[in-house]
Coordinates of C-alpha atoms (C1' of nucleotides) in Angstrom, one line a residue:
Chain A
M1 CA 30.0 262.3 -13.3
P2 CA 33.8 262.5 -14.3
E3 CA 35.0 265.0 -16.9
L4 CA 38.9 264.6 -17.2
P5 CA 39.8 265.5 -14.0
E6 CA 37.5 263.1 -12.1
V7 CA 38.9 260.7 -14.1
Q8 CA 43.0 262.0 -13.7
T9 CA 41.9 261.3 -9.8
T10 CA 40.5 257.6 -10.1
V11 CA 43.8 256.8 -12.2
K12 CA 45.6 258.2 -9.5
G13 CA 43.7 256.7 -6.7
L14 CA 44.3 252.9 -9.0
N15 CA 48.1 253.5 -9.2
E16 CA 48.1 254.4 -5.0
T17 CA 46.2 250.8 -4.0
V18 CA 45.6 248.6 -7.4
V19 CA 49.9 248.1 -8.5
G20 CA 50.8 244.9 -8.0
L21 CA 47.7 243.0 -6.7
K22 CA 46.4 240.2 -9.1
I23 CA 42.6 239.7 -10.1
E24 CA 41.6 236.2 -8.6
T25 CA 38.1 236.8 -10.3
V26 CA 35.6 238.7 -11.4
W27 CA 31.5 239.8 -10.4
T28 CA 29.0 240.8 -12.4
D29 CA 25.4 242.0 -12.4
Y30 CA 25.2 243.8 -15.3
K31 CA 23.3 242.0 -18.0
S32 CA 21.5 243.5 -21.1
E33 CA 19.9 242.3 -24.1
A34 CA 20.6 245.1 -25.8
Y35 CA 25.0 244.6 -25.3
E36 CA 23.6 241.3 -27.7
D37 CA 26.9 241.7 -30.4
K38 CA 28.5 243.3 -28.5
D39 CA 32.4 243.5 -27.5
E40 CA 31.3 245.0 -23.4
I41 CA 30.7 242.9 -20.1
K42 CA 27.1 243.4 -20.7
N43 CA 26.5 241.6 -23.4
P44 CA 27.1 238.1 -21.5
S45 CA 28.2 235.8 -23.0
Y46 CA 31.4 238.8 -23.8
F47 CA 32.0 238.9 -19.9
G48 CA 33.1 234.9 -19.7
F49 CA 35.6 235.7 -22.5
F50 CA 36.5 238.9 -20.9
K51 CA 37.1 236.9 -17.1
R52 CA 40.0 234.6 -19.5
M53 CA 41.7 237.2 -20.3
V54 CA 42.0 239.1 -17.0
I55 CA 41.4 236.8 -13.9
G56 CA 44.5 235.7 -13.4
R57 CA 47.1 238.8 -14.6
T58 CA 48.6 241.6 -12.2
I59 CA 47.4 245.0 -13.1
K60 CA 51.5 246.6 -13.9
K61 CA 49.4 250.3 -13.6
A62 CA 46.5 252.8 -14.1
D63 CA 46.7 255.5 -16.4
R64 CA 44.2 257.2 -18.5
I65 CA 42.3 258.2 -22.6
G66 CA 39.9 260.6 -22.7
K67 CA 37.7 260.2 -20.0
N68 CA 38.8 256.2 -20.1
V69 CA 40.3 254.7 -16.9
L70 CA 43.4 252.0 -18.9
L71 CA 44.0 249.3 -16.3
R72 CA 47.5 247.9 -18.2
L73 CA 48.3 244.8 -17.1
N74 CA 51.2 242.5 -16.9
D75 CA 51.2 240.8 -20.6
N76 CA 50.8 244.0 -21.4
S77 CA 46.4 243.9 -22.6
T78 CA 44.7 246.5 -20.6
I79 CA 40.9 247.4 -18.9
L80 CA 39.1 249.5 -20.1
I81 CA 36.4 251.6 -18.1
H82 CA 34.3 254.5 -19.3
M83 CA 32.6 256.0 -16.5
K84 CA 29.9 258.0 -18.0
M85 CA 27.7 259.9 -15.6
T86 CA 27.9 258.0 -12.4
G87 CA 30.1 255.5 -12.1
H88 CA 33.3 255.6 -9.3
L89 CA 35.7 253.4 -9.0
L90 CA 36.2 252.1 -4.5
Y91 CA 38.9 250.4 -3.7
G92 CA 38.1 247.8 -0.2
V93 CA 37.4 245.2 1.4
Y94 CA 33.6 244.4 0.9
K95 CA 31.5 241.1 0.8
Q96 CA 27.7 239.7 -0.3
K97 CA 25.5 240.5 1.7
T98 CA 24.5 236.7 0.3
K99 CA 25.6 234.2 -2.7
T100 CA 23.5 236.7 -6.2
G101 CA 23.5 239.7 -3.5
V102 CA 24.4 242.7 -3.4
W103 CA 28.1 243.8 -2.2
V104 CA 29.1 246.0 0.6
S105 CA 31.7 247.3 2.7
D106 CA 32.9 245.9 5.2
N107 CA 34.3 249.9 6.7
K108 CA 32.9 252.6 8.5
G109 CA 32.1 255.3 6.7
P110 CA 31.1 256.2 3.4
L111 CA 32.5 253.1 1.0
R112 CA 29.0 251.8 3.3
D113 CA 27.5 254.6 4.4
D114 CA 27.6 257.6 1.5
S115 CA 24.4 256.2 -1.4
F116 CA 26.5 256.9 -4.5
N117 CA 28.7 254.2 -3.3
R118 CA 25.9 251.5 -3.1
Y119 CA 25.2 250.6 -7.3
I120 CA 28.2 247.8 -7.6
H121 CA 27.9 246.5 -10.8
L122 CA 31.5 245.1 -10.5
V123 CA 33.8 243.2 -8.4
F124 CA 38.1 242.4 -8.8
S125 CA 38.8 240.3 -5.7
L126 CA 42.5 240.6 -6.0
S127 CA 45.1 239.1 -3.7
N128 CA 45.4 240.6 -1.1
G129 CA 41.9 240.2 0.1
K130 CA 40.1 243.1 -1.3
Q131 CA 37.8 244.3 -3.9
L132 CA 38.2 246.6 -6.6
V133 CA 34.6 248.2 -7.3
L134 CA 32.6 249.9 -9.8
S135 CA 30.0 251.8 -7.9
D136 CA 27.3 253.0 -10.8
M137 CA 23.8 253.6 -10.1
R138 CA 22.2 254.5 -13.6
T139 CA 24.1 252.0 -15.1
F140 CA 25.9 253.3 -18.4
A141 CA 29.8 252.4 -17.9
K142 CA 30.8 250.6 -21.0
V143 CA 33.2 248.0 -19.3
T144 CA 35.6 246.3 -22.1
F145 CA 38.7 244.2 -22.9
I146 CA 41.8 245.9 -25.6
P147 CA 44.3 242.7 -26.5
K148 CA 47.9 242.6 -25.7
E149 CA 48.9 245.5 -28.4
G150 CA 45.3 246.3 -29.6
T151 CA 46.1 249.6 -28.3
A152 CA 45.8 251.7 -30.8
T153 CA 43.3 250.3 -33.6
S154 CA 40.4 249.4 -30.3
K155 CA 37.3 250.9 -31.8
H156 CA 36.7 251.8 -27.6
L157 CA 39.7 254.0 -28.6
S158 CA 40.2 254.8 -32.0
E159 CA 37.7 258.0 -31.8
I160 CA 39.9 259.6 -29.0
A161 CA 41.1 262.7 -29.6
I162 CA 44.2 264.8 -29.0
D163 CA 44.3 266.1 -24.8
P164 CA 44.0 268.8 -24.0
L165 CA 46.3 269.3 -20.8
S166 CA 48.7 268.1 -23.8
P167 CA 51.3 270.0 -24.5
L168 CA 50.7 269.1 -28.3
F169 CA 47.9 271.4 -27.7
I170 CA 48.1 274.8 -27.8
L171 CA 47.1 277.4 -30.2
D172 CA 47.9 276.1 -33.9
L173 CA 46.4 272.5 -33.0
F174 CA 43.2 274.0 -31.5
S175 CA 43.2 276.2 -34.2
H176 CA 43.4 273.4 -36.8
I177 CA 40.9 272.1 -35.0
L178 CA 38.3 275.1 -35.4
D179 CA 38.7 275.4 -38.5
A180 CA 37.7 272.7 -39.5
K181 CA 34.3 273.0 -38.2
P182 CA 33.9 276.6 -39.5
E183 CA 29.9 276.8 -38.7
T184 CA 29.7 274.7 -35.5
K185 CA 29.0 276.1 -31.8
V186 CA 32.1 277.0 -30.0
K187 CA 30.7 275.0 -26.7
Q188 CA 29.6 271.7 -28.9
I189 CA 33.8 271.5 -30.3
L190 CA 35.0 271.5 -27.0
L191 CA 32.6 268.7 -26.0
D192 CA 33.1 266.6 -28.8
Q193 CA 35.5 264.2 -27.7
S194 CA 35.9 263.1 -31.5
L195 CA 38.0 266.5 -31.4
V196 CA 39.2 267.6 -27.9
S197 CA 39.1 265.2 -25.1
G198 CA 38.2 264.7 -21.7
I199 CA 36.0 268.2 -21.4
G200 CA 32.4 267.9 -20.3
N201 CA 29.3 269.9 -19.6
I202 CA 31.2 271.6 -16.6
Y203 CA 34.0 272.5 -17.5
A204 CA 33.4 273.1 -21.5
D205 CA 30.7 276.0 -19.4
E206 CA 33.5 277.5 -16.7
S207 CA 36.1 276.8 -19.5
L208 CA 34.3 279.6 -21.7
F209 CA 32.5 281.5 -18.9
R210 CA 36.8 282.3 -18.0
S211 CA 37.1 283.2 -22.3
G212 CA 34.4 286.0 -22.6
I213 CA 33.2 284.0 -25.0
H214 CA 28.7 282.9 -25.4
P215 CA 28.6 279.0 -26.2
C216 CA 26.7 279.4 -29.5
A217 CA 29.7 281.6 -31.2
L218 CA 30.5 280.1 -34.4
A219 CA 33.7 278.7 -35.3
K220 CA 35.0 280.9 -37.9
N221 CA 33.8 283.5 -35.7
I222 CA 36.1 283.1 -33.3
S223 CA 39.3 285.7 -33.4
T224 CA 42.4 284.7 -33.0
Q225 CA 42.8 286.4 -29.2
A226 CA 39.4 285.1 -28.6
R227 CA 40.9 282.0 -29.0
S228 CA 44.4 281.9 -27.0
T229 CA 42.6 282.8 -24.1
L230 CA 40.0 279.9 -24.2
L231 CA 43.2 277.4 -24.7
N232 CA 44.3 279.3 -22.2
N233 CA 41.2 278.8 -19.4
I234 CA 40.4 274.9 -20.9
K235 CA 44.0 274.8 -19.8
R236 CA 43.8 275.6 -16.1
V237 CA 39.7 274.9 -15.5
L238 CA 41.4 271.3 -15.8
A239 CA 45.0 270.3 -14.2
G240 CA 42.6 273.1 -10.8
G241 CA 41.2 270.1 -11.6
V242 CA 40.2 267.9 -8.4
D243 CA 41.3 267.4 -4.4
L244 CA 40.3 265.7 -1.8
G245 CA 37.2 267.7 -0.2
N246 CA 33.6 268.1 0.6
D247 CA 31.3 269.6 -2.2
P248 CA 28.3 268.2 -1.2
S249 CA 26.9 269.9 -4.9
S250 CA 28.8 267.1 -7.0
D251 CA 28.1 263.0 -7.4
Y252 CA 32.1 262.6 -7.7
R253 CA 34.1 259.7 -5.0
D254 CA 37.3 259.0 -5.2
I255 CA 38.9 256.0 -4.3
H256 CA 38.2 255.8 -1.6
G257 CA 34.8 256.9 -1.6
N258 CA 35.1 260.6 -0.8
R259 CA 33.6 263.5 -1.8
A260 CA 35.5 266.0 -4.4
L261 CA 36.2 269.5 -4.2
F262 CA 36.9 271.7 -7.0
K263 CA 40.0 273.0 -6.3
E264 CA 39.1 275.8 -9.3
E265 CA 35.6 277.2 -7.9
R266 CA 32.8 276.8 -11.0
L267 CA 31.8 280.1 -11.5
V268 CA 28.7 279.8 -13.6
Y269 CA 27.3 275.7 -13.9
R270 CA 24.2 275.6 -12.7
K271 CA 23.9 279.4 -11.7
K272 CA 20.9 279.8 -13.2
G273 CA 19.2 283.3 -11.8
E274 CA 22.2 284.0 -9.7
I275 CA 25.0 287.2 -10.6
C276 CA 27.4 287.2 -12.6
M277 CA 30.5 286.2 -10.2
K278 CA 33.4 287.8 -13.0
P279 CA 34.3 291.2 -11.4
R280 CA 32.4 294.0 -11.8
C281 CA 29.7 292.4 -13.8
T282 CA 26.3 293.2 -13.1
G283 CA 24.6 290.0 -15.6
I284 CA 22.4 287.0 -14.5
I285 CA 23.1 283.6 -15.2
T286 CA 20.9 282.5 -18.1
S287 CA 20.5 278.5 -19.3
I288 CA 20.7 277.7 -22.6
V289 CA 20.3 274.3 -24.7
V290 CA 23.5 273.1 -26.4
G291 CA 23.7 270.3 -28.3
G292 CA 21.1 268.8 -25.8
R293 CA 23.3 270.2 -23.4
T294 CA 21.7 272.8 -20.2
S295 CA 24.5 275.4 -20.8
S296 CA 24.8 278.0 -18.2
F297 CA 26.7 281.0 -19.3
C298 CA 26.6 285.4 -18.4
P299 CA 24.6 287.0 -21.3
V300 CA 26.3 290.4 -20.3
H301 CA 30.3 289.6 -20.7
Q302 CA 29.9 287.0 -22.6
K303 CA 28.6 288.2 -26.3
M304 CA 27.9 286.7 -29.7
V305 CA 29.8 287.6 -32.4
S306 CA 29.1 287.9 -35.4
Chain B
dG1 C1' 5.2 265.4 -7.9
dA2 C1' 7.7 267.1 -11.8
dC3 C1' 12.3 268.6 -13.1
dA4 C1' 17.2 268.0 -14.2
dA5 C1' 21.6 265.4 -13.6
dT6 C1' 28.5 265.6 -14.6
dG7 C1' 28.3 261.1 -21.0
dT8 C1' 27.4 258.6 -24.8
dT9 C1' 24.8 256.3 -28.7
dA10 C1' 21.8 255.0 -32.0
dC11 C1' 18.4 256.4 -34.8
dA12 C1' 15.1 259.1 -36.6
dG13 C1' 14.4 263.7 -39.8
dT14 C1' 16.0 267.8 -42.3
Chain C
dC1 C1' 26.7 262.4 -46.6
dA2 C1' 26.3 266.1 -42.6
dC3 C1' 24.6 267.9 -39.3
dT4 C1' 19.9 267.9 -35.4
dG5 C1' 17.6 266.4 -32.0
dT6 C1' 15.7 263.3 -29.2
dA7 C1' 15.2 259.0 -26.1
dA8 C1' 17.3 255.8 -23.8
dC9 C1' 20.3 253.4 -19.9
dA10 C1' 17.9 254.0 -14.0
dT11 C1' 18.7 256.4 -9.4
dT12 C1' 19.6 260.5 -7.5
dG13 C1' 18.4 265.3 -5.2
dT14 C1' 15.8 269.6 -5.7

DNA sequence: GACAATGTTACAGT
DNA sequence: CACTGTAACATTGT
């Protein structure tokens, strides 16, 4: 599920838990013939290489580029994890039920009881006897290794554009990005990781809703004033991030397996048919498909401009 | 049972 | 070459 705030929350959790620990062993049951030629651990021969590269190394810190989690190792090499739709990293004591079977948490509570935490396809056993595991219900996740000094040139990262929370992401730059794709719908630009990184379907809809911009508005038709409003709302919505809590509508779990509550309330995402939550607006939230993704918006205060 | 789901990519078609 | 739409990955919740 994760978009930028969820990935950032996971990175924060990693820095609070696994820094300084050595990787003792790695286990996976990811395996797919479709990945035979790829630099991903789903390719069994690549997984052999991956294990040789990371076993015995210590986790120095975690950080993030776009929606990618990066585990920096003590020799300046990197483990890259993209959680895609349903992946999330969990930290705790895990045991394998049988020699080839599933891994389960020793602890009662969310780690073991929550169904979204049960799809464990990758396990790092650490030097303190605990495990860092990747639960990935739909098995979309990507895990790979970047040699030291390779981050700048890695093909897994070369397409990732500027981070919208960066202080360098200002109106001039955002405007430049929009002007480079004048005929493209604004929502597709927001979702394109090679133009702006970290925004996904939820935060795109929420940012456009708060800015009063129709998801299908063409970049060239958005005024400077509207661009400025949108930029500010993107930053605000992303920085709102997540907090520990209990949001039954989210599949995201933090590193301890707990659900996350959006601090910045969802006003429009998946609210089709409900009355618009903008004060005094009387619109009914509508959903359409834009760039292959369901888009919820208010047809009254998010007007098309031309 | 039908449907949609937070991401990304490959591929076919225009 | 640029863009668009669809399927694919697998399993859940509604």
